[in-house]
Tab-separated table of C-alpha atoms and ligand atoms in Angstrom:
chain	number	residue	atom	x	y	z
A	3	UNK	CA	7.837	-22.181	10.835
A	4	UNK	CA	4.453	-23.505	11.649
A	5	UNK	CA	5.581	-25.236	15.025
A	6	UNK	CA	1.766	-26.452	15.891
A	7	UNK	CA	-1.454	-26.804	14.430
A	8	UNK	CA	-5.396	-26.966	15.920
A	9	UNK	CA	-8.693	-26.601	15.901
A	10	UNK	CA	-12.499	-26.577	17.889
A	11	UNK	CA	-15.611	-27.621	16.652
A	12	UNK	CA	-18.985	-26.640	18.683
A	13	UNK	CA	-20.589	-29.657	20.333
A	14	UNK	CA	-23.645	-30.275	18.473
A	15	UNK	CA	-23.126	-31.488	15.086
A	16	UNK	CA	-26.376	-30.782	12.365
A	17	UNK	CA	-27.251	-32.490	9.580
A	18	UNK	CA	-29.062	-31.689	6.015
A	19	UNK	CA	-31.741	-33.734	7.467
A	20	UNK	CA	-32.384	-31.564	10.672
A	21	UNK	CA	-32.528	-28.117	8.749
A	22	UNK	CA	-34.844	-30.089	6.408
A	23	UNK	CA	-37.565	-29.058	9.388
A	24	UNK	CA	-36.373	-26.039	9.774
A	25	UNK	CA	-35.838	-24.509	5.994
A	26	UNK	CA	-37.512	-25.282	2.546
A	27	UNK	CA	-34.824	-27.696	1.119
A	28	UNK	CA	-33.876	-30.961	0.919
A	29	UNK	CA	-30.225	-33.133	1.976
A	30	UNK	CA	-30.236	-33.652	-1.831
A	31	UNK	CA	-30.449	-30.611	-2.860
A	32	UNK	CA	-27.517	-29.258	-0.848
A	33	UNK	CA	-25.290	-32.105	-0.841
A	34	UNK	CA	-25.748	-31.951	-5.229
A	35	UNK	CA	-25.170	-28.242	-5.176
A	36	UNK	CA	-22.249	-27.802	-2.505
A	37	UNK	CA	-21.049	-30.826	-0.950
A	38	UNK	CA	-22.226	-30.167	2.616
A	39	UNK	CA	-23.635	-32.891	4.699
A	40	UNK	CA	-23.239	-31.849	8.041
A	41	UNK	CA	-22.282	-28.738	10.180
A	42	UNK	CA	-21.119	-28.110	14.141
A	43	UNK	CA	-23.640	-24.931	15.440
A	44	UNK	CA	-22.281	-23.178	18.930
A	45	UNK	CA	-24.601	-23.694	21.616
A	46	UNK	CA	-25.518	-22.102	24.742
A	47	UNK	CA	-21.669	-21.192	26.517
A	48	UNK	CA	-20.170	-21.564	22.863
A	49	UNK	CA	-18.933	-18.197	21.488
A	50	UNK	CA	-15.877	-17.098	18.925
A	51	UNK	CA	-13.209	-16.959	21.804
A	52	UNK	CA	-14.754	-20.363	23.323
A	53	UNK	CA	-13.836	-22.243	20.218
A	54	UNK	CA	-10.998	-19.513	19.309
A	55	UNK	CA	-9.038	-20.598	23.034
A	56	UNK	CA	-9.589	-24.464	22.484
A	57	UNK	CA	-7.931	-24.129	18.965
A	58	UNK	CA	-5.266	-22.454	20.088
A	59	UNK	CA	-4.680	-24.813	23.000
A	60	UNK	CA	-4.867	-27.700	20.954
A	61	UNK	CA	-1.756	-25.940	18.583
A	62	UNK	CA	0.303	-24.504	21.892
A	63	UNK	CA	0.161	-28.099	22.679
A	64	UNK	CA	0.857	-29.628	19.384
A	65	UNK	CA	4.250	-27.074	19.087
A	66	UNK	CA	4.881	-27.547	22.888
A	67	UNK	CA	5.333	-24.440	23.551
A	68	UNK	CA	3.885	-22.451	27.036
A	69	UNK	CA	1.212	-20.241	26.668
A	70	UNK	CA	3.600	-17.613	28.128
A	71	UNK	CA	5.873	-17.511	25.541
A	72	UNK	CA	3.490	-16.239	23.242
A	73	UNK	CA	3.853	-12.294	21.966
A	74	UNK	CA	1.151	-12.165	19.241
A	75	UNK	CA	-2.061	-13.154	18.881
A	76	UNK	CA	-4.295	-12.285	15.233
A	77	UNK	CA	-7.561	-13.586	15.275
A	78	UNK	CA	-9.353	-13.282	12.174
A	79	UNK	CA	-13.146	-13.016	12.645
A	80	UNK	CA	-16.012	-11.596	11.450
A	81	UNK	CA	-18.309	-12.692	14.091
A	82	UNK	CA	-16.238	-11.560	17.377
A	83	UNK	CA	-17.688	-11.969	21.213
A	84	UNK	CA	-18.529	-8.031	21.489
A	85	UNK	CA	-18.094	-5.171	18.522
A	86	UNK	CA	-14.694	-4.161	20.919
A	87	UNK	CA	-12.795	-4.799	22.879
A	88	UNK	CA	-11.057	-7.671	20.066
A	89	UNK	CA	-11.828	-11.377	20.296
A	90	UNK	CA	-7.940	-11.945	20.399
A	91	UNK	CA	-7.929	-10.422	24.086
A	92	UNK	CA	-10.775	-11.992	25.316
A	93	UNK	CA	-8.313	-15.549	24.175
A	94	UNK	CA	-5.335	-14.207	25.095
A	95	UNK	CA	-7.086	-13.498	29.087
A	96	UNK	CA	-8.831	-17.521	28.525
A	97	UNK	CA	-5.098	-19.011	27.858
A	98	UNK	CA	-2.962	-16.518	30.554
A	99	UNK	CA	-0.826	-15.561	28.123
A	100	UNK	CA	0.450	-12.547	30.551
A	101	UNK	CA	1.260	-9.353	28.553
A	102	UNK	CA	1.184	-9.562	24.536
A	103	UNK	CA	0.217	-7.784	21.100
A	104	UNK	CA	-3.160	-8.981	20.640
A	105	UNK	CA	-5.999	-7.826	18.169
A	106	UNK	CA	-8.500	-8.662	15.318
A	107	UNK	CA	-8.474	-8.984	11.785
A	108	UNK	CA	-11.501	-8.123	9.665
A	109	UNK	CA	-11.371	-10.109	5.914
A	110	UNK	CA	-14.027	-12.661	6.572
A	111	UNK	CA	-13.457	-15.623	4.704
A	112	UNK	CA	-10.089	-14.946	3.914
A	113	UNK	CA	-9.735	-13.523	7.108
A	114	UNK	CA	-6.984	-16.340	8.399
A	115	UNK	CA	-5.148	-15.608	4.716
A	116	UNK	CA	-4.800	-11.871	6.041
A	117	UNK	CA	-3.913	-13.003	9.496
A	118	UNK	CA	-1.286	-15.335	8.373
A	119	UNK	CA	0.151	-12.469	6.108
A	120	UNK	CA	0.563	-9.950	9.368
A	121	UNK	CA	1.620	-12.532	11.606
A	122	UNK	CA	4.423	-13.207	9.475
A	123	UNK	CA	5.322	-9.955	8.606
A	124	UNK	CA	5.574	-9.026	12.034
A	125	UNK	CA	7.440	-12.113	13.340
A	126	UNK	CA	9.904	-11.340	10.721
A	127	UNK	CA	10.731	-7.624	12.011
A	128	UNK	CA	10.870	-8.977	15.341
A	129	UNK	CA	7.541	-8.000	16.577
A	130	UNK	CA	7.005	-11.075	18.534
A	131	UNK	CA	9.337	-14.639	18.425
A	132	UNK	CA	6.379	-17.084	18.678
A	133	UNK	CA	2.825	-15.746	16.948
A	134	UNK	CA	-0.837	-17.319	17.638
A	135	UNK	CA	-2.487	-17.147	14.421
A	136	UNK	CA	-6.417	-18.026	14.712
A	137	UNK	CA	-9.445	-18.080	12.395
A	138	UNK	CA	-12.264	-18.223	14.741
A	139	UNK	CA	-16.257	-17.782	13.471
A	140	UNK	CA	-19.842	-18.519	15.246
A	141	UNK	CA	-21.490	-17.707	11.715
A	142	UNK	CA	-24.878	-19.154	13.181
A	143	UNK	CA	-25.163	-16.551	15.161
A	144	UNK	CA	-25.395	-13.489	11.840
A	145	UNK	CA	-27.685	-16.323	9.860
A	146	UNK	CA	-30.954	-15.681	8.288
A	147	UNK	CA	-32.905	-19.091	9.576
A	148	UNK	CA	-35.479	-18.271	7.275
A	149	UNK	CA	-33.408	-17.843	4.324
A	150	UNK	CA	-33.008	-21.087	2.856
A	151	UNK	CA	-30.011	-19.481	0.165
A	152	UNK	CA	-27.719	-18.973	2.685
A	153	UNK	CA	-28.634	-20.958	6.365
A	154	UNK	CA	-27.782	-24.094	4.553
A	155	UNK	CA	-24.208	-22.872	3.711
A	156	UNK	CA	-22.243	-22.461	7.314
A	157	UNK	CA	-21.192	-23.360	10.281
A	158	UNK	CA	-19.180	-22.590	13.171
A	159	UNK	CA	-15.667	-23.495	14.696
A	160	UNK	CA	-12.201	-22.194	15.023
A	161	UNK	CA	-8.644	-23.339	13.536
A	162	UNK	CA	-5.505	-21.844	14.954
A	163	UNK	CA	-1.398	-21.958	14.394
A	164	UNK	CA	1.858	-21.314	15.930
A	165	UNK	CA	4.196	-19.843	14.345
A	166	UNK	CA	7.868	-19.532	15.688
A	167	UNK	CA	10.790	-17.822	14.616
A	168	UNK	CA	13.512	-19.402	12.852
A	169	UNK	CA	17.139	-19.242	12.905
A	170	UNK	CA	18.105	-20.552	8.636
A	171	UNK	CA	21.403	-21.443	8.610
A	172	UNK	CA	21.484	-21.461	4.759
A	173	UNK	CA	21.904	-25.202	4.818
A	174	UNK	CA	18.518	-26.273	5.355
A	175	UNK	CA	15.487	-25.488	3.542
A	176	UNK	CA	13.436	-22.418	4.497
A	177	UNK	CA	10.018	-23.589	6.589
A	178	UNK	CA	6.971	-21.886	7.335
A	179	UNK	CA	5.761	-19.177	5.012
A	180	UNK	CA	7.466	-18.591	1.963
A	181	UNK	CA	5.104	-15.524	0.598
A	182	UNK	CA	1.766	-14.037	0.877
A	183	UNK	CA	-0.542	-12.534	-1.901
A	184	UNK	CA	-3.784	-10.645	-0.834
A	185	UNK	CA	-6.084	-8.506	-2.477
A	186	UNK	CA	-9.186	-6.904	-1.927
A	187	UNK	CA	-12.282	-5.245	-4.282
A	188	UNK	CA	-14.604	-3.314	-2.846
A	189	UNK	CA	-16.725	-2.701	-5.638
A	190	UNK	CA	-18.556	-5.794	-4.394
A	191	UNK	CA	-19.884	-5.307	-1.429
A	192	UNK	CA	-23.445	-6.195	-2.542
A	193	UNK	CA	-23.047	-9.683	-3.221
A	194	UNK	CA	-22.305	-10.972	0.082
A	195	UNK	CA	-22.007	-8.560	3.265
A	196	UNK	CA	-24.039	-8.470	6.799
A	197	UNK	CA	-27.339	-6.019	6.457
A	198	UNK	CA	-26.374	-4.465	9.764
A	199	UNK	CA	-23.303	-2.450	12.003
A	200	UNK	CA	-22.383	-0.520	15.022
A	201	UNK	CA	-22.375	2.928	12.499
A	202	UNK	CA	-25.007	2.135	10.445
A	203	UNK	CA	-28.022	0.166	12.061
A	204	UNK	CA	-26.835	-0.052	15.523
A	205	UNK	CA	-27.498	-3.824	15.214
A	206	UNK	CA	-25.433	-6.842	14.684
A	207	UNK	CA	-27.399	-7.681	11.125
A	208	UNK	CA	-27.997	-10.938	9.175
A	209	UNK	CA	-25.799	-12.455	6.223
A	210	UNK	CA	-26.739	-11.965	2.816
A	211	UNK	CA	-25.628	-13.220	-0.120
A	212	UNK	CA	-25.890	-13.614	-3.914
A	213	UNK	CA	-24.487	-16.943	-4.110
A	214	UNK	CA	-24.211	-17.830	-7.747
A	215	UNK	CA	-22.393	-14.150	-8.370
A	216	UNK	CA	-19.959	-14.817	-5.722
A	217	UNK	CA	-19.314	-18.756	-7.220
A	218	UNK	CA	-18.404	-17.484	-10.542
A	219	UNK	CA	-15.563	-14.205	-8.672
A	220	UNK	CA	-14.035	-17.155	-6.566
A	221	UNK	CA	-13.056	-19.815	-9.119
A	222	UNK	CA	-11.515	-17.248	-11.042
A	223	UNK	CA	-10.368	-14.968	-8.368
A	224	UNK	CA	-8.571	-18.421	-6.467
A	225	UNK	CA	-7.121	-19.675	-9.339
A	226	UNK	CA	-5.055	-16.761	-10.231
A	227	UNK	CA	-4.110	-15.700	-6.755
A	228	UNK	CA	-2.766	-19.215	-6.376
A	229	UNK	CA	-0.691	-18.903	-9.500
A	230	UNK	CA	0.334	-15.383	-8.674
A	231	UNK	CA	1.772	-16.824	-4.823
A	232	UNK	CA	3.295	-19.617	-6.645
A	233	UNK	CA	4.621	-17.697	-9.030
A	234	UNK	CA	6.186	-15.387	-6.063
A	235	UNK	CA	8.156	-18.063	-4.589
A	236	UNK	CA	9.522	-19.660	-8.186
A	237	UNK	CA	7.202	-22.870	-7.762
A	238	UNK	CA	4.676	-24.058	-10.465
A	239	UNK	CA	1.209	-26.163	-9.334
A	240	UNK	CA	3.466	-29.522	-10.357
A	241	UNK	CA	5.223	-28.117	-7.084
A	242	UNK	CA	2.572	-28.332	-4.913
A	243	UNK	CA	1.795	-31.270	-2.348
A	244	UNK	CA	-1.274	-30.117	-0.668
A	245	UNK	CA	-3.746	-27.692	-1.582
A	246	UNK	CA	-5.693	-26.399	1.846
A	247	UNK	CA	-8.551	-23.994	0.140
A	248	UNK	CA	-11.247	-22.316	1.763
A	249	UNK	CA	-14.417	-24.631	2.257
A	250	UNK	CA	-17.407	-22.736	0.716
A	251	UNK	CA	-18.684	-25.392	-1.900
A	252	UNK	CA	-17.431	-28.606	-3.034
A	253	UNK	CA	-18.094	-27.241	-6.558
A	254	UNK	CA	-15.543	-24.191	-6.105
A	255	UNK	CA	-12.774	-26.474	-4.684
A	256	UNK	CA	-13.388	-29.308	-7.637
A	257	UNK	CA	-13.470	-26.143	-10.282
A	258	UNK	CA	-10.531	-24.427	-9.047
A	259	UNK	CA	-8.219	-27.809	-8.976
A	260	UNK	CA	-9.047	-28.113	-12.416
A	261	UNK	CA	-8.254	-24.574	-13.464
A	262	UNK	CA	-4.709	-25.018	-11.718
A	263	UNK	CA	-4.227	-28.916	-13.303
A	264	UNK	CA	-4.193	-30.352	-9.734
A	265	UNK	CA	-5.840	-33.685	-9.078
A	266	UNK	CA	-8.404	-33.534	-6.589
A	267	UNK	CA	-6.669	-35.940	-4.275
A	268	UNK	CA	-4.244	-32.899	-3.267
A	269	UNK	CA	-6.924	-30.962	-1.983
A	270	UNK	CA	-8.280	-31.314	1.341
A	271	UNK	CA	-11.778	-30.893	1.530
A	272	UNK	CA	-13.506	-30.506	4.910
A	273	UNK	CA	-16.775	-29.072	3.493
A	274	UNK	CA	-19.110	-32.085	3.465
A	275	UNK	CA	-18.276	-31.671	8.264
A	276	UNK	CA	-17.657	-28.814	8.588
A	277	UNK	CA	-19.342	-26.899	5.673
A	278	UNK	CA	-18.714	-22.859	5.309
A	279	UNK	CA	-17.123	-21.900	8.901
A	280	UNK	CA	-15.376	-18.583	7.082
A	281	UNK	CA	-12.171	-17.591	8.296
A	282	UNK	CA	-12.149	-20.562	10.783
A	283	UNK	CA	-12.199	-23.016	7.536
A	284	UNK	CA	-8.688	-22.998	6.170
A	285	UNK	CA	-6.799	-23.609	9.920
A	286	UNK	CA	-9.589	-26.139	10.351
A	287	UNK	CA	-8.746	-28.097	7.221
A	288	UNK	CA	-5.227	-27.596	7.591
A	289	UNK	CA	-5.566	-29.029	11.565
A	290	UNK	CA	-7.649	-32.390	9.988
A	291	UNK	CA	-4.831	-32.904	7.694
A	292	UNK	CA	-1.910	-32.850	9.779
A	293	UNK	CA	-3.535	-34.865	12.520
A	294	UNK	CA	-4.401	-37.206	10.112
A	295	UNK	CA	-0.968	-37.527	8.650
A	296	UNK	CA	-1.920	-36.863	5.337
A	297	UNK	CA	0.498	-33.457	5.347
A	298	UNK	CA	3.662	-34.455	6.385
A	299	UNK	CA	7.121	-32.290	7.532
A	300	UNK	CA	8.451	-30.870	4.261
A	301	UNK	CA	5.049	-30.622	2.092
A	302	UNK	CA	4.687	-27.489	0.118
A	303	UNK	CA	1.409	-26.893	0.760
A	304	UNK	CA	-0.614	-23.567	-0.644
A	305	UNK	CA	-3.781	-21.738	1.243
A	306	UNK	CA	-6.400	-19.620	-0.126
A	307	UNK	CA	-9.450	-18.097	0.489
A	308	UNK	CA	-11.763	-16.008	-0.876
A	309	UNK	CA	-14.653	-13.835	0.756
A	310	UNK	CA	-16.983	-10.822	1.910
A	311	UNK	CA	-15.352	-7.720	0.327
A	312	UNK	CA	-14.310	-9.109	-2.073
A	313	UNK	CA	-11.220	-10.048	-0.236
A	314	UNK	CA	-9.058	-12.979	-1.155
A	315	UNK	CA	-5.604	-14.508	-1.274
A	316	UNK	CA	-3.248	-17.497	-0.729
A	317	UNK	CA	-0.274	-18.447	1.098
A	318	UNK	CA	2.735	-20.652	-0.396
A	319	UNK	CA	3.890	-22.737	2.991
A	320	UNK	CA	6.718	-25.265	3.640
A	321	UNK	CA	5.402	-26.939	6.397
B	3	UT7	O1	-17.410	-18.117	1.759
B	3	UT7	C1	-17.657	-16.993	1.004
B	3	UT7	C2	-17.789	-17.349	-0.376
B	3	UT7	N1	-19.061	-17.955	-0.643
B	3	UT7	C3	-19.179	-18.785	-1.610
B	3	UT7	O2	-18.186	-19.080	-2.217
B	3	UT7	C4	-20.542	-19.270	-2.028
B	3	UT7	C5	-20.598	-19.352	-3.502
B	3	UT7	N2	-21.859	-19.779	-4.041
B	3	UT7	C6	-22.319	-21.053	-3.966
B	3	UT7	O3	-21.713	-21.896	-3.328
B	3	UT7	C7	-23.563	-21.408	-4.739
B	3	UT7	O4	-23.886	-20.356	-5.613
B	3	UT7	C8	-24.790	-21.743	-3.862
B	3	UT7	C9	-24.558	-23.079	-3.174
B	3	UT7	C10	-24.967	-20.651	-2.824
B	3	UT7	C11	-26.048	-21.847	-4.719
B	3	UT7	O5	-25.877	-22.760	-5.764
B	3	UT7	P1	-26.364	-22.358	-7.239
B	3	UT7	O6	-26.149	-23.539	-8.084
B	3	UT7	O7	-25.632	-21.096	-7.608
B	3	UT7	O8	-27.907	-22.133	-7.031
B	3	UT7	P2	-28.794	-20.803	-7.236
B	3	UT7	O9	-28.461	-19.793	-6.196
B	3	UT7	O10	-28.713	-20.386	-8.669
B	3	UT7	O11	-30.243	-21.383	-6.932
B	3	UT7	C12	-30.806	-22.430	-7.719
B	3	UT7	C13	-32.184	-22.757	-7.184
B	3	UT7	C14	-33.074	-21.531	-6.960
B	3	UT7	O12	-34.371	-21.878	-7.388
B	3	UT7	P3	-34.936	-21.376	-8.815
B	3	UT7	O13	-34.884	-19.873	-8.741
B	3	UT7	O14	-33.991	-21.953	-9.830
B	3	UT7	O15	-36.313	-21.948	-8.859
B	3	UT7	C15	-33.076	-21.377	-5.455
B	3	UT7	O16	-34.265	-20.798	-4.970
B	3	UT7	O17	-32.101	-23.420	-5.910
B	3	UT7	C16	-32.995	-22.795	-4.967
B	3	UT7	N3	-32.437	-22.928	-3.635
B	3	UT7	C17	-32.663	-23.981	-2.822
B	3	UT7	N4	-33.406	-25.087	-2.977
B	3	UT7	C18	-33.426	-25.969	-1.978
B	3	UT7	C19	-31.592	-22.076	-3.015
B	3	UT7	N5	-31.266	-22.573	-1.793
B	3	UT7	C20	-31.926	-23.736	-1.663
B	3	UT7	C21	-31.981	-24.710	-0.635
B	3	UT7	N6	-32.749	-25.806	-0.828
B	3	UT7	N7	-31.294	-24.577	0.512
């Protein structure tokens, strides 16, 4: 089950207003095309484990549970501290968990999707009884500030999970994750992928991205992976309480609700905060929900996310 949920924003919040000094574009222009009004940028002292160690804090706390009964950490990242050793040991020395499995997952914006899916799998076959499950980004740091296409788009922060073990006694309704569906295409690298690497440049690169390409992939790419997870567990969209999507563009989320016949009241949009913060943006909607009461023990909720790759994917949860 999830036993705890959190999440970390940087301190310094920025608006469409302040990168209208900085870029070629107006608050109009990106709050009409994708929603955003506002971001949180890391600042000096702020890096991925930073925000990655206050997230997962914030859920130890939530599920009550001791740092030192945790036996897995996945962090899902595609802007870690240092190209090795993984961002998930750097959090796992900042919250003492003493001696654990700890390491990275590489899926960018449906990195936390992927994470999930291991997690589970491996708390399942025993691996570990209570898993850390983060999605932790400092995209700010791989921007283009000159590029006006993409600087607009993202942000930082971290969301993170617990998830525990459970004992069903067949009388009580399974919790936590009920299935998984993930998929990747490579044939797309092009259209949105980091212009640098340890192998190939020797430097850390900046994001680039052919936006409107990518839009038109993710509706349809998100709608039928949602389907597909649904269909997995025997549940239809009618099913579903709370849709938790990735927050790229305001646009996507409103498109996709429509392609699965969900009112847009189910779907919890962070985008117009928090904008694009990759694989943190899922754990950090899904944090701002339950704090906020809005998703309640019980709700069948379903993830996705869709990203750099391609990769994408969705999770069907009884929370
Ligand atoms: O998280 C990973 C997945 N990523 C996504 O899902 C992102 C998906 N893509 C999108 O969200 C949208 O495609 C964008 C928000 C990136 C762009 O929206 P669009 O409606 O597809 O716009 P566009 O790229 O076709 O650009 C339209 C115009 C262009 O001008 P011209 O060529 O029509 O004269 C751009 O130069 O808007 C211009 N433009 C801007 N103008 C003001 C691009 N960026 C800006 C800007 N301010 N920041």
């Amino acid at each position: 089950m999830i036993a705890g949920t959190g999440s970390a924003l940087p301190k310094r919040r920025v608006t469409n207003q302040d990168l209208e000094a900085i870029v070629d574009t107006t608050d109009e222009w990106i709050v009409e095309r994708t929603g955003i009004r506002a971001r949180y940028i890391a600042g000096e002292g702020e890096t991925t484990s930073t925000l990655a160690a206050e997230a997962a804090r914030n859920a130890l706390a939530a599920a009550g549970i001791d740092p030192t009964q945790v036996g897995l950490i996945v962090l899902a990242t595609a802007t870690p501290d240092q190209t090795f050793p993984a961002t998930a040991t750097r959090v796992q020395e900042m919250l003492g968990t003493g001696d654990c499995i700890a390491f990275d997952v590489a899926a960018v914006c449906s990195g936390f999707l992927y994470a999930v899916s291991v997690a589970d799998s491996m708390v399942r076959t025993g691996a570990a009884d209570v898993a850390l499950v983060i999605g932790a980004e400092t995209f700010s740091r791989i921007l283009d500030w000159e590029d006006r296409a993409t600087c607009v788009l993202f942000g930082d922060g971290a969301g993170a999970i617990v998830l525990r073990a459970e004992e069903n006694d067949g009388t009580s309704q399974p919790q936590g994750i009920l299935g998984t569906k993930l998929h990747a295409d490579g044939r797309h690298n092009e259209l949105l992928y980091v212009d640098g690497g340890p192998s190939t440049t020797q430097t850390v690169g900046k994001l680039r991205m052919k936006g409107s390409e990518v839009f038109r992939h993710a509706v349809t790419n998100l709608a039928a992976v949602l389907h597909e997870a649904l269909k997995g567990c025997d549940l239809t969209p009618a099913d579903v309480d709370w849709v938790v999507p990735h927050q790229a563009n305001q646009r996507i989320l409103d498109a996709t609700a429509r392609k699965l016949g969900l009112p847009a009241e189910k779907v919890v949009t962070t985008v117009a905060e928090h904008a694009n913060t990759s694989a943190a943006s899922v754990p950090l909607a899904l944090d701002k929900a339950v704090r906020d009461g809005r998703i309640k023990r019980g709700d069948l909720l379903v993830l996705e996310a869709m990203g750099g790759g391609f990769t994408w994917g969705a999770a069907v949860v009884r929370y």
